[in-house]
Amino acid sequence: MIQDVTLKPLGKFGFYREGRAYCKLWDREIRVSLFEEEVSLEYAERCVQAMNAMPERLIDDICRAAKAYCIDFCSNIDSRWLQELNLSVPVNPDTPPRELLKCFYPTGIMVEPPEDPSKIGYQLECECQWEEEHGMEIDILDDRLVYLSEYTGDSPWGDHEDESWNYAGRG
């Protein structure tokens, strides 16, 4: 499932492992990054399997949160920049949430050491059409959306409850 795993340098003294895997929802191959030695290839494969078996409820949650994020972002930028956005679909309150899948896609899945190996936690790093500078981050813990907003490199294992910029649970 994860192919072509190689070691990559991480700063002066560290390394991480990177490979490639297929992402079913967006029908594309993405990068798989395994940070720290404690992340086993077997656990990373479980994360990729979970990504490719997302329940419909989770996909809907991601789409609703992405829609809320896009609408909020677009309402807070200069009208000149708004005109330059080239969204694949017009995004407004009436846009069906699943249409947002045309406006963003993952470039990678990041897997870090699990705090609880019986749970599956991973992060999707995404390109999105409304936030080209920072991209978008989607953190999933046990088939539950815990974070969706601009890419910050947070962890699905973190406490995201008090983050006003977190669109998970909104929309």
Tab-separated table of N, CA and C in Angstrom:
chain	number	residue	atom	x	y	z
A	1	MET	N	0.819	-1.190	0.000
A	1	MET	CA	0.000	0.000	0.000
A	1	MET	C	0.869	1.262	0.000
A	2	ILE	N	1.820	1.387	0.944
A	2	ILE	CA	2.766	2.499	0.907
A	2	ILE	C	3.964	2.029	0.096
A	3	GLN	N	4.299	2.799	-0.915
A	3	GLN	CA	5.365	2.389	-1.823
A	3	GLN	C	6.548	3.340	-1.750
A	4	ASP	N	7.695	2.853	-2.195
A	4	ASP	CA	8.901	3.657	-2.382
A	4	ASP	C	9.312	4.428	-1.133
A	5	VAL	N	9.335	3.772	0.022
A	5	VAL	CA	9.715	4.434	1.267
A	5	VAL	C	11.223	4.676	1.273
A	6	THR	N	11.598	5.924	1.505
A	6	THR	CA	13.009	6.313	1.569
A	6	THR	C	13.239	7.201	2.788
A	7	LEU	N	14.498	7.324	3.185
A	7	LEU	CA	14.877	8.252	4.244
A	7	LEU	C	15.116	9.622	3.639
A	8	LYS	N	14.636	10.650	4.313
A	8	LYS	CA	14.819	12.035	3.869
A	8	LYS	C	15.440	12.823	5.016
A	9	PRO	N	16.323	13.764	4.706
A	9	PRO	CA	16.913	14.567	5.787
A	9	PRO	C	15.888	15.515	6.398
A	10	LEU	N	16.014	15.705	7.707
A	10	LEU	CA	15.152	16.619	8.452
A	10	LEU	C	16.073	17.478	9.317
A	11	GLY	N	16.453	18.608	8.784
A	11	GLY	CA	17.401	19.451	9.506
A	11	GLY	C	18.795	18.874	9.451
A	12	LYS	N	19.639	19.315	10.352
A	12	LYS	CA	21.036	18.874	10.364
A	12	LYS	C	21.232	17.450	10.843
A	13	PHE	N	20.417	17.037	11.809
A	13	PHE	CA	20.714	15.787	12.485
A	13	PHE	C	19.619	14.733	12.410
A	14	GLY	N	18.538	15.039	11.750
A	14	GLY	CA	17.431	14.099	11.765
A	14	GLY	C	17.036	13.595	10.399
A	15	PHE	N	16.201	12.594	10.428
A	15	PHE	CA	15.666	12.002	9.212
A	15	PHE	C	14.205	11.654	9.440
A	16	TYR	N	13.462	11.538	8.373
A	16	TYR	CA	12.120	10.998	8.422
A	16	TYR	C	11.969	10.091	7.214
A	17	ARG	N	10.952	9.254	7.249
A	17	ARG	CA	10.690	8.357	6.130
A	17	ARG	C	9.549	8.915	5.300
A	18	GLU	N	9.681	8.753	3.988
A	18	GLU	CA	8.643	9.239	3.081
A	18	GLU	C	8.398	8.203	2.004
A	19	GLY	N	7.147	8.023	1.678
A	19	GLY	CA	6.750	7.120	0.604
A	19	GLY	C	5.574	7.719	-0.140
A	20	ARG	N	4.875	6.876	-0.882
A	20	ARG	CA	3.722	7.322	-1.672
A	20	ARG	C	2.586	6.318	-1.460
A	21	ALA	N	1.360	6.838	-1.517
A	21	ALA	CA	0.183	5.976	-1.402
A	21	ALA	C	-0.947	6.593	-2.223
A	22	TYR	N	-1.885	5.765	-2.571
A	22	TYR	CA	-3.047	6.195	-3.338
A	22	TYR	C	-4.120	6.715	-2.378
A	23	CYS	N	-4.737	7.848	-2.731
A	23	CYS	CA	-5.843	8.426	-1.973
A	23	CYS	C	-7.113	8.268	-2.809
A	24	LYS	N	-7.979	7.397	-2.359
A	24	LYS	CA	-9.174	7.015	-3.117
A	24	LYS	C	-10.148	8.184	-3.338
A	25	LEU	N	-10.425	8.975	-2.304
A	25	LEU	CA	-11.440	10.027	-2.410
A	25	LEU	C	-11.108	11.045	-3.494
A	26	TRP	N	-9.824	11.385	-3.629
A	26	TRP	CA	-9.429	12.358	-4.648
A	26	TRP	C	-8.788	11.705	-5.864
A	27	ASP	N	-8.713	10.375	-5.868
A	27	ASP	CA	-8.171	9.620	-6.993
A	27	ASP	C	-6.799	10.137	-7.409
A	28	ARG	N	-5.887	10.153	-6.434
A	28	ARG	CA	-4.543	10.652	-6.711
A	28	ARG	C	-3.536	10.002	-5.762
A	29	GLU	N	-2.325	9.977	-6.199
A	29	GLU	CA	-1.239	9.499	-5.351
A	29	GLU	C	-0.747	10.661	-4.505
A	30	ILE	N	-0.481	10.389	-3.229
A	30	ILE	CA	-0.008	11.431	-2.320
A	30	ILE	C	1.237	10.952	-1.580
A	31	ARG	N	1.939	11.892	-1.000
A	31	ARG	CA	3.136	11.622	-0.201
A	31	ARG	C	2.704	11.093	1.174
A	32	VAL	N	3.440	10.144	1.709
A	32	VAL	CA	3.228	9.635	3.065
A	32	VAL	C	4.491	9.956	3.854
A	33	SER	N	4.355	10.729	4.924
A	33	SER	CA	5.505	11.100	5.751
A	33	SER	C	5.354	10.479	7.123
A	34	LEU	N	6.378	9.735	7.530
A	34	LEU	CA	6.406	9.089	8.840
A	34	LEU	C	7.459	9.809	9.670
A	35	PHE	N	7.006	10.562	10.669
A	35	PHE	CA	7.924	11.318	11.491
A	35	PHE	C	8.265	10.536	12.744
A	36	GLU	N	9.520	10.543	13.076
A	36	GLU	CA	10.080	9.887	14.255
A	36	GLU	C	10.123	8.371	14.053
A	37	GLU	N	11.112	7.776	14.670
A	37	GLU	CA	11.348	6.334	14.518
A	37	GLU	C	10.230	5.490	15.093
A	38	GLU	N	9.483	6.051	16.067
A	38	GLU	CA	8.443	5.267	16.734
A	38	GLU	C	7.261	4.955	15.829
A	39	VAL	N	7.141	5.622	14.688
A	39	VAL	CA	6.031	5.359	13.783
A	39	VAL	C	6.374	4.141	12.935
A	40	SER	N	5.651	3.066	13.168
A	40	SER	CA	5.917	1.865	12.393
A	40	SER	C	5.250	1.962	11.032
A	41	LEU	N	5.810	1.269	10.080
A	41	LEU	CA	5.213	1.216	8.752
A	41	LEU	C	3.823	0.586	8.834
A	42	GLU	N	3.649	-0.369	9.734
A	42	GLU	CA	2.351	-1.024	9.901
A	42	GLU	C	1.294	-0.018	10.377
A	43	TYR	N	1.667	0.857	11.329
A	43	TYR	CA	0.717	1.864	11.808
A	43	TYR	C	0.398	2.851	10.685
A	44	ALA	N	1.404	3.281	9.946
A	44	ALA	CA	1.181	4.198	8.821
A	44	ALA	C	0.252	3.569	7.780
A	45	GLU	N	0.406	2.290	7.536
A	45	GLU	CA	-0.481	1.592	6.593
A	45	GLU	C	-1.915	1.583	7.110
A	46	ARG	N	-2.096	1.432	8.413
A	46	ARG	CA	-3.439	1.488	8.993
A	46	ARG	C	-4.052	2.880	8.793
A	47	CYS	N	-3.215	3.909	8.903
A	47	CYS	CA	-3.695	5.278	8.677
A	47	CYS	C	-4.122	5.470	7.224
A	48	VAL	N	-3.330	4.960	6.288
A	48	VAL	CA	-3.673	5.063	4.867
A	48	VAL	C	-4.965	4.287	4.585
A	49	GLN	N	-5.094	3.115	5.180
A	49	GLN	CA	-6.332	2.341	5.013
A	49	GLN	C	-7.534	3.117	5.537
A	50	ALA	N	-7.382	3.758	6.705
A	50	ALA	CA	-8.479	4.548	7.274
A	50	ALA	C	-8.827	5.721	6.360
A	51	MET	N	-7.800	6.378	5.808
A	51	MET	CA	-8.052	7.496	4.885
A	51	MET	C	-8.860	7.010	3.684
A	52	ASN	N	-8.554	5.828	3.199
A	52	ASN	CA	-9.235	5.309	2.018
A	52	ASN	C	-10.575	4.639	2.325
A	53	ALA	N	-10.915	4.559	3.596
A	53	ALA	CA	-12.202	3.974	3.997
A	53	ALA	C	-13.001	4.969	4.846
A	54	MET	N	-12.796	6.267	4.597
A	54	MET	CA	-13.515	7.288	5.375
A	54	MET	C	-15.011	7.049	5.289
A	55	PRO	N	-15.683	7.060	6.437
A	55	PRO	CA	-17.143	6.941	6.386
A	55	PRO	C	-17.766	8.196	5.756
A	56	GLU	N	-18.921	8.029	5.171
A	56	GLU	CA	-19.616	9.147	4.522
A	56	GLU	C	-19.809	10.318	5.477
A	57	ARG	N	-20.094	10.028	6.741
A	57	ARG	CA	-20.281	11.075	7.748
A	57	ARG	C	-19.028	11.928	7.885
A	58	LEU	N	-17.860	11.300	7.883
A	58	LEU	CA	-16.606	12.037	8.000
A	58	LEU	C	-16.365	12.896	6.760
A	59	ILE	N	-16.621	12.353	5.594
A	59	ILE	CA	-16.464	13.134	4.359
A	59	ILE	C	-17.393	14.348	4.390
A	60	ASP	N	-18.630	14.142	4.843
A	60	ASP	CA	-19.557	15.265	4.960
A	60	ASP	C	-19.053	16.308	5.957
A	61	ASP	N	-18.524	15.858	7.091
A	61	ASP	CA	-17.979	16.789	8.087
A	61	ASP	C	-16.830	17.604	7.497
A	62	ILE	N	-15.951	16.950	6.746
A	62	ILE	CA	-14.824	17.646	6.108
A	62	ILE	C	-15.349	18.685	5.119
A	63	CYS	N	-16.318	18.299	4.314
A	63	CYS	CA	-16.859	19.218	3.302
A	63	CYS	C	-17.567	20.407	3.930
A	64	ARG	N	-18.344	20.171	4.980
A	64	ARG	CA	-19.032	21.281	5.660
A	64	ARG	C	-18.016	22.234	6.294
A	65	ALA	N	-16.986	21.679	6.934
A	65	ALA	CA	-15.967	22.519	7.565
A	65	ALA	C	-15.180	23.295	6.502
A	66	ALA	N	-14.845	22.649	5.392
A	66	ALA	CA	-14.118	23.331	4.310
A	66	ALA	C	-14.963	24.453	3.730
A	67	LYS	N	-16.257	24.225	3.590
A	67	LYS	CA	-17.149	25.265	3.077
A	67	LYS	C	-17.178	26.458	4.028
A	68	ALA	N	-17.319	26.196	5.332
A	68	ALA	CA	-17.325	27.287	6.320
A	68	ALA	C	-16.000	28.042	6.289
A	69	TYR	N	-14.893	27.313	6.189
A	69	TYR	CA	-13.568	27.933	6.120
A	69	TYR	C	-13.453	28.806	4.876
A	70	CYS	N	-13.863	28.286	3.729
A	70	CYS	CA	-13.765	29.029	2.474
A	70	CYS	C	-14.612	30.301	2.527
A	71	ILE	N	-15.854	30.183	2.975
A	71	ILE	CA	-16.735	31.353	3.043
A	71	ILE	C	-16.165	32.393	3.999
A	72	ASP	N	-15.690	31.957	5.156
A	72	ASP	CA	-15.109	32.882	6.137
A	72	ASP	C	-13.856	33.553	5.578
A	73	PHE	N	-12.992	32.744	4.968
A	73	PHE	CA	-11.755	33.286	4.391
A	73	PHE	C	-12.083	34.336	3.328
A	74	CYS	N	-12.994	34.004	2.424
A	74	CYS	CA	-13.334	34.914	1.320
A	74	CYS	C	-14.006	36.193	1.807
A	75	SER	N	-14.714	36.112	2.919
A	75	SER	CA	-15.372	37.320	3.447
A	75	SER	C	-14.386	38.243	4.157
A	76	ASN	N	-13.185	37.749	4.404
A	76	ASN	CA	-12.196	38.547	5.132
A	76	ASN	C	-11.013	38.996	4.283
A	77	ILE	N	-11.086	38.815	2.972
A	77	ILE	CA	-9.980	39.278	2.133
A	77	ILE	C	-10.431	40.467	1.283
A	78	ASP	N	-9.471	41.188	0.829
A	78	ASP	CA	-9.701	42.365	-0.012
A	78	ASP	C	-10.470	41.948	-1.275
A	79	SER	N	-11.390	42.781	-1.717
A	79	SER	CA	-12.217	42.450	-2.884
A	79	SER	C	-11.373	42.219	-4.137
A	80	ARG	N	-10.244	42.884	-4.239
A	80	ARG	CA	-9.349	42.683	-5.396
A	80	ARG	C	-8.797	41.257	-5.386
A	81	TRP	N	-8.383	40.767	-4.203
A	81	TRP	CA	-7.876	39.396	-4.096
A	81	TRP	C	-9.003	38.394	-4.338
A	82	LEU	N	-10.195	38.745	-3.848
A	82	LEU	CA	-11.334	37.857	-4.036
A	82	LEU	C	-11.614	37.642	-5.524
A	83	GLN	N	-11.482	38.697	-6.314
A	83	GLN	CA	-11.711	38.586	-7.753
A	83	GLN	C	-10.662	37.711	-8.431
A	84	GLU	N	-9.479	37.644	-7.846
A	84	GLU	CA	-8.399	36.842	-8.431
A	84	GLU	C	-8.518	35.357	-8.098
A	85	LEU	N	-9.338	35.021	-7.100
A	85	LEU	CA	-9.514	33.605	-6.758
A	85	LEU	C	-10.169	32.889	-7.925
A	86	ASN	N	-9.676	31.710	-8.202
A	86	ASN	CA	-10.216	30.921	-9.294
A	86	ASN	C	-10.749	29.607	-8.718
A	87	LEU	N	-11.899	29.696	-8.025
A	87	LEU	CA	-12.492	28.514	-7.413
A	87	LEU	C	-13.150	27.649	-8.483
A	88	SER	N	-13.010	26.349	-8.341
A	88	SER	CA	-13.603	25.419	-9.309
A	88	SER	C	-15.121	25.487	-9.318
A	89	VAL	N	-15.709	25.844	-8.194
A	89	VAL	CA	-17.156	26.026	-8.093
A	89	VAL	C	-17.402	27.310	-7.305
A	90	PRO	N	-18.485	28.025	-7.587
A	90	PRO	CA	-18.795	29.197	-6.763
A	90	PRO	C	-19.171	28.729	-5.360
A	91	VAL	N	-18.559	29.326	-4.357
A	91	VAL	CA	-18.816	28.912	-2.981
A	91	VAL	C	-19.593	30.019	-2.275
A	92	ASN	N	-20.793	29.663	-1.843
A	92	ASN	CA	-21.659	30.567	-1.099
A	92	ASN	C	-22.514	29.705	-0.168
A	93	PRO	N	-23.348	30.306	0.666
A	93	PRO	CA	-24.143	29.493	1.602
A	93	PRO	C	-25.000	28.416	0.938
A	94	ASP	N	-25.363	28.598	-0.334
A	94	ASP	CA	-26.205	27.618	-1.018
A	94	ASP	C	-25.425	26.490	-1.707
A	95	THR	N	-24.111	26.591	-1.732
A	95	THR	CA	-23.290	25.565	-2.388
A	95	THR	C	-23.394	24.249	-1.627
A	96	PRO	N	-23.728	23.148	-2.294
A	96	PRO	CA	-23.718	21.848	-1.614
A	96	PRO	C	-22.298	21.558	-1.090
A	97	PRO	N	-22.158	21.185	0.184
A	97	PRO	CA	-20.826	20.995	0.761
A	97	PRO	C	-19.902	20.068	-0.024
A	98	ARG	N	-20.439	18.998	-0.594
A	98	ARG	CA	-19.574	18.059	-1.332
A	98	ARG	C	-18.937	18.687	-2.575
A	99	GLU	N	-19.494	19.781	-3.067
A	99	GLU	CA	-18.887	20.478	-4.201
A	99	GLU	C	-17.497	21.012	-3.847
A	100	LEU	N	-17.253	21.229	-2.549
A	100	LEU	CA	-15.952	21.739	-2.119
A	100	LEU	C	-14.827	20.759	-2.416
A	101	LEU	N	-15.142	19.478	-2.594
A	101	LEU	CA	-14.106	18.495	-2.934
A	101	LEU	C	-13.399	18.861	-4.232
A	102	LYS	N	-14.016	19.707	-5.039
A	102	LYS	CA	-13.397	20.167	-6.286
A	102	LYS	C	-12.427	21.316	-6.058
A	103	CYS	N	-12.421	21.884	-4.855
A	103	CYS	CA	-11.617	23.075	-4.564
A	103	CYS	C	-10.378	22.798	-3.723
A	104	PHE	N	-10.218	21.567	-3.249
A	104	PHE	CA	-9.019	21.225	-2.472
A	104	PHE	C	-8.701	19.746	-2.658
A	105	TYR	N	-7.445	19.408	-2.379
A	105	TYR	CA	-7.014	18.014	-2.478
A	105	TYR	C	-5.770	17.825	-1.612
A	106	PRO	N	-5.589	16.614	-1.097
A	106	PRO	CA	-4.414	16.360	-0.267
A	106	PRO	C	-3.161	16.158	-1.119
A	107	THR	N	-2.058	16.638	-0.605
A	107	THR	CA	-0.752	16.375	-1.220
A	107	THR	C	0.029	15.366	-0.387
A	108	GLY	N	-0.367	15.218	0.877
A	108	GLY	CA	0.343	14.289	1.738
A	108	GLY	C	-0.471	13.889	2.951
A	109	ILE	N	-0.094	12.749	3.504
A	109	ILE	CA	-0.633	12.282	4.783
A	109	ILE	C	0.555	12.186	5.725
A	110	MET	N	0.442	12.844	6.876
A	110	MET	CA	1.502	12.841	7.870
A	110	MET	C	1.095	11.936	9.022
A	111	VAL	N	2.024	11.084	9.423
A	111	VAL	CA	1.761	10.162	10.518
A	111	VAL	C	2.842	10.358	11.560
A	112	GLU	N	2.412	10.656	12.780
A	112	GLU	CA	3.362	10.806	13.876
A	112	GLU	C	3.079	9.737	14.920
A	113	PRO	N	3.940	9.606	15.904
A	113	PRO	CA	3.734	8.530	16.889
A	113	PRO	C	2.362	8.637	17.549
A	114	PRO	N	1.625	7.538	17.584
A	114	PRO	CA	0.292	7.583	18.202
A	114	PRO	C	0.393	7.659	19.725
A	115	GLU	N	-0.442	8.504	20.311
A	115	GLU	CA	-0.508	8.535	21.777
A	115	GLU	C	-1.201	7.290	22.296
A	116	ASP	N	-2.089	6.736	21.482
A	116	ASP	CA	-2.803	5.509	21.810
A	116	ASP	C	-2.793	4.653	20.547
A	117	PRO	N	-1.949	3.605	20.503
A	117	PRO	CA	-1.830	2.794	19.275
A	117	PRO	C	-3.119	2.087	18.856
A	118	SER	N	-4.126	2.053	19.735
A	118	SER	CA	-5.392	1.428	19.341
A	118	SER	C	-6.255	2.397	18.529
A	119	LYS	N	-5.838	3.677	18.468
A	119	LYS	CA	-6.571	4.676	17.701
A	119	LYS	C	-5.780	5.066	16.460
A	120	ILE	N	-6.484	5.527	15.449
A	120	ILE	CA	-5.857	5.953	14.201
A	120	ILE	C	-5.921	7.474	14.118
A	121	GLY	N	-4.757	8.107	14.068
A	121	GLY	CA	-4.689	9.556	13.950
A	121	GLY	C	-3.743	9.947	12.829
A	122	TYR	N	-4.183	10.830	11.952
A	122	TYR	CA	-3.333	11.281	10.851
A	122	TYR	C	-3.734	12.682	10.426
A	123	GLN	N	-2.858	13.285	9.692
A	123	GLN	CA	-3.059	14.646	9.209
A	123	GLN	C	-2.948	14.649	7.688
A	124	LEU	N	-3.882	15.324	7.036
A	124	LEU	CA	-3.800	15.512	5.590
A	124	LEU	C	-3.341	16.942	5.319
A	125	GLU	N	-2.275	17.064	4.569
A	125	GLU	CA	-1.800	18.372	4.112
A	125	GLU	C	-2.416	18.596	2.744
A	126	CYS	N	-3.118	19.720	2.590
A	126	CYS	CA	-3.882	19.950	1.364
A	126	CYS	C	-3.522	21.256	0.671
A	127	GLU	N	-3.667	21.232	-0.638
A	127	GLU	CA	-3.689	22.449	-1.443
A	127	GLU	C	-5.150	22.852	-1.504
A	128	CYS	N	-5.429	24.154	-1.382
A	128	CYS	CA	-6.810	24.594	-1.557
A	128	CYS	C	-6.817	25.899	-2.329
A	129	GLN	N	-7.855	26.084	-3.103
A	129	GLN	CA	-7.904	27.190	-4.049
A	129	GLN	C	-8.109	28.545	-3.384
A	130	TRP	N	-8.664	28.589	-2.191
A	130	TRP	CA	-8.882	29.891	-1.565
A	130	TRP	C	-7.724	30.303	-0.672
A	131	GLU	N	-6.903	29.384	-0.217
A	131	GLU	CA	-5.784	29.705	0.672
A	131	GLU	C	-4.513	29.123	0.081
A	132	GLU	N	-4.054	29.759	-0.984
A	132	GLU	CA	-2.901	29.243	-1.722
A	132	GLU	C	-1.603	29.383	-0.937
A	133	GLU	N	-1.508	30.388	-0.089
A	133	GLU	CA	-0.260	30.623	0.636
A	133	GLU	C	-0.001	29.577	1.720
A	134	HIS	N	-0.999	29.285	2.540
A	134	HIS	CA	-0.797	28.374	3.667
A	134	HIS	C	-1.362	26.984	3.442
A	135	GLY	N	-2.192	26.819	2.442
A	135	GLY	CA	-2.820	25.526	2.231
A	135	GLY	C	-3.832	25.222	3.311
A	136	MET	N	-4.168	23.970	3.447
A	136	MET	CA	-5.170	23.564	4.433
A	136	MET	C	-4.700	22.292	5.120
A	137	GLU	N	-5.063	22.170	6.372
A	137	GLU	CA	-4.732	20.996	7.171
A	137	GLU	C	-6.023	20.346	7.636
A	138	ILE	N	-6.073	19.030	7.526
A	138	ILE	CA	-7.208	18.252	8.021
A	138	ILE	C	-6.640	17.215	8.975
A	139	ASP	N	-7.037	17.282	10.246
A	139	ASP	CA	-6.585	16.312	11.247
A	139	ASP	C	-7.750	15.400	11.604
A	140	ILE	N	-7.480	14.097	11.555
A	140	ILE	CA	-8.514	13.100	11.800
A	140	ILE	C	-8.020	12.151	12.888
A	141	LEU	N	-8.885	11.911	13.861
A	141	LEU	CA	-8.580	10.981	14.942
A	141	LEU	C	-9.751	10.017	15.073
A	142	ASP	N	-9.494	8.752	14.804
A	142	ASP	CA	-10.521	7.705	14.871
A	142	ASP	C	-11.786	8.075	14.100
A	143	ASP	N	-11.616	8.392	12.832
A	143	ASP	CA	-12.726	8.726	11.930
A	143	ASP	C	-13.552	9.914	12.410
A	144	ARG	N	-12.896	10.832	13.122
A	144	ARG	CA	-13.555	12.054	13.584
A	144	ARG	C	-12.691	13.238	13.193
A	145	LEU	N	-13.305	14.228	12.569
A	145	LEU	CA	-12.595	15.441	12.192
A	145	LEU	C	-12.330	16.258	13.455
A	146	VAL	N	-11.044	16.503	13.753
A	146	VAL	CA	-10.705	17.269	14.957
A	146	VAL	C	-10.121	18.642	14.619
A	147	TYR	N	-9.647	18.825	13.382
A	147	TYR	CA	-9.096	20.122	12.996
A	147	TYR	C	-9.206	20.276	11.486
A	148	LEU	N	-9.653	21.458	11.045
A	148	LEU	CA	-9.622	21.827	9.635
A	148	LEU	C	-9.478	23.343	9.579
A	149	SER	N	-8.377	23.792	9.009
A	149	SER	CA	-8.103	25.212	8.826
A	149	SER	C	-6.826	25.341	8.022
A	150	GLU	N	-6.202	26.528	8.080
A	150	GLU	CA	-4.943	26.693	7.366
A	150	GLU	C	-3.912	25.733	7.947
A	151	TYR	N	-2.918	25.377	7.129
A	151	TYR	CA	-1.914	24.419	7.555
A	151	TYR	C	-1.037	25.027	8.646
A	152	THR	N	-0.968	24.342	9.783
A	152	THR	CA	-0.116	24.775	10.890
A	152	THR	C	0.838	23.683	11.343
A	153	GLY	N	0.644	22.467	10.853
A	153	GLY	CA	1.504	21.361	11.271
A	153	GLY	C	1.168	20.847	12.659
A	154	ASP	N	-0.062	21.097	13.124
A	154	ASP	CA	-0.487	20.583	14.428
A	154	ASP	C	-0.630	19.074	14.365
A	155	SER	N	-1.124	18.513	15.418
A	155	SER	CA	-1.248	17.069	15.516
A	155	SER	C	-2.700	16.676	15.710
A	156	PRO	N	-3.118	15.550	15.146
A	156	PRO	CA	-4.475	15.084	15.422
A	156	PRO	C	-4.649	14.724	16.905
A	157	TRP	N	-3.540	14.534	17.599
A	157	TRP	CA	-3.575	14.159	19.006
A	157	TRP	C	-3.677	15.376	19.923
A	158	GLY	N	-3.564	16.578	19.362
A	158	GLY	CA	-3.585	17.791	20.175
A	158	GLY	C	-4.990	18.168	20.622
A	159	ASP	N	-5.050	19.173	21.489
A	159	ASP	CA	-6.324	19.699	21.972
A	159	ASP	C	-6.702	20.880	21.093
A	160	HIS	N	-7.711	20.700	20.262
A	160	HIS	CA	-8.109	21.726	19.304
A	160	HIS	C	-9.408	22.428	19.706
A	161	GLU	N	-9.924	22.139	20.879
A	161	GLU	CA	-11.242	22.634	21.279
A	161	GLU	C	-11.339	24.153	21.346
A	162	ASP	N	-10.313	24.839	21.812
A	162	ASP	CA	-10.394	26.291	22.018
A	162	ASP	C	-9.813	27.103	20.871
A	163	GLU	N	-9.574	26.497	19.732
A	163	GLU	CA	-8.981	27.210	18.609
A	163	GLU	C	-10.091	27.851	17.774
A	164	SER	N	-10.172	29.172	17.830
A	164	SER	CA	-11.249	29.870	17.125
A	164	SER	C	-11.142	29.716	15.610
A	165	TRP	N	-9.959	29.415	15.122
A	165	TRP	CA	-9.748	29.276	13.681
A	165	TRP	C	-10.001	27.847	13.197
A	166	ASN	N	-10.355	26.938	14.094
A	166	ASN	CA	-10.610	25.557	13.739
A	166	ASN	C	-12.058	25.419	13.251
A	167	TYR	N	-12.219	24.964	12.008
A	167	TYR	CA	-13.547	24.858	11.419
A	167	TYR	C	-14.177	23.485	11.613
A	168	ALA	N	-13.492	22.555	12.241
A	168	ALA	CA	-14.087	21.257	12.550
A	168	ALA	C	-15.276	21.492	13.482
A	169	GLY	N	-16.392	20.872	13.177
A	169	GLY	CA	-17.586	21.048	13.998
A	169	GLY	C	-18.409	22.261	13.619
A	170	ARG	N	-17.930	23.034	12.655
A	170	ARG	CA	-18.705	24.187	12.194
A	170	ARG	C	-19.251	23.888	10.799
A	171	GLY	N	-20.235	24.639	10.416
A	171	GLY	CA	-20.732	24.524	9.039
A	171	GLY	C	-21.958	23.720	8.882
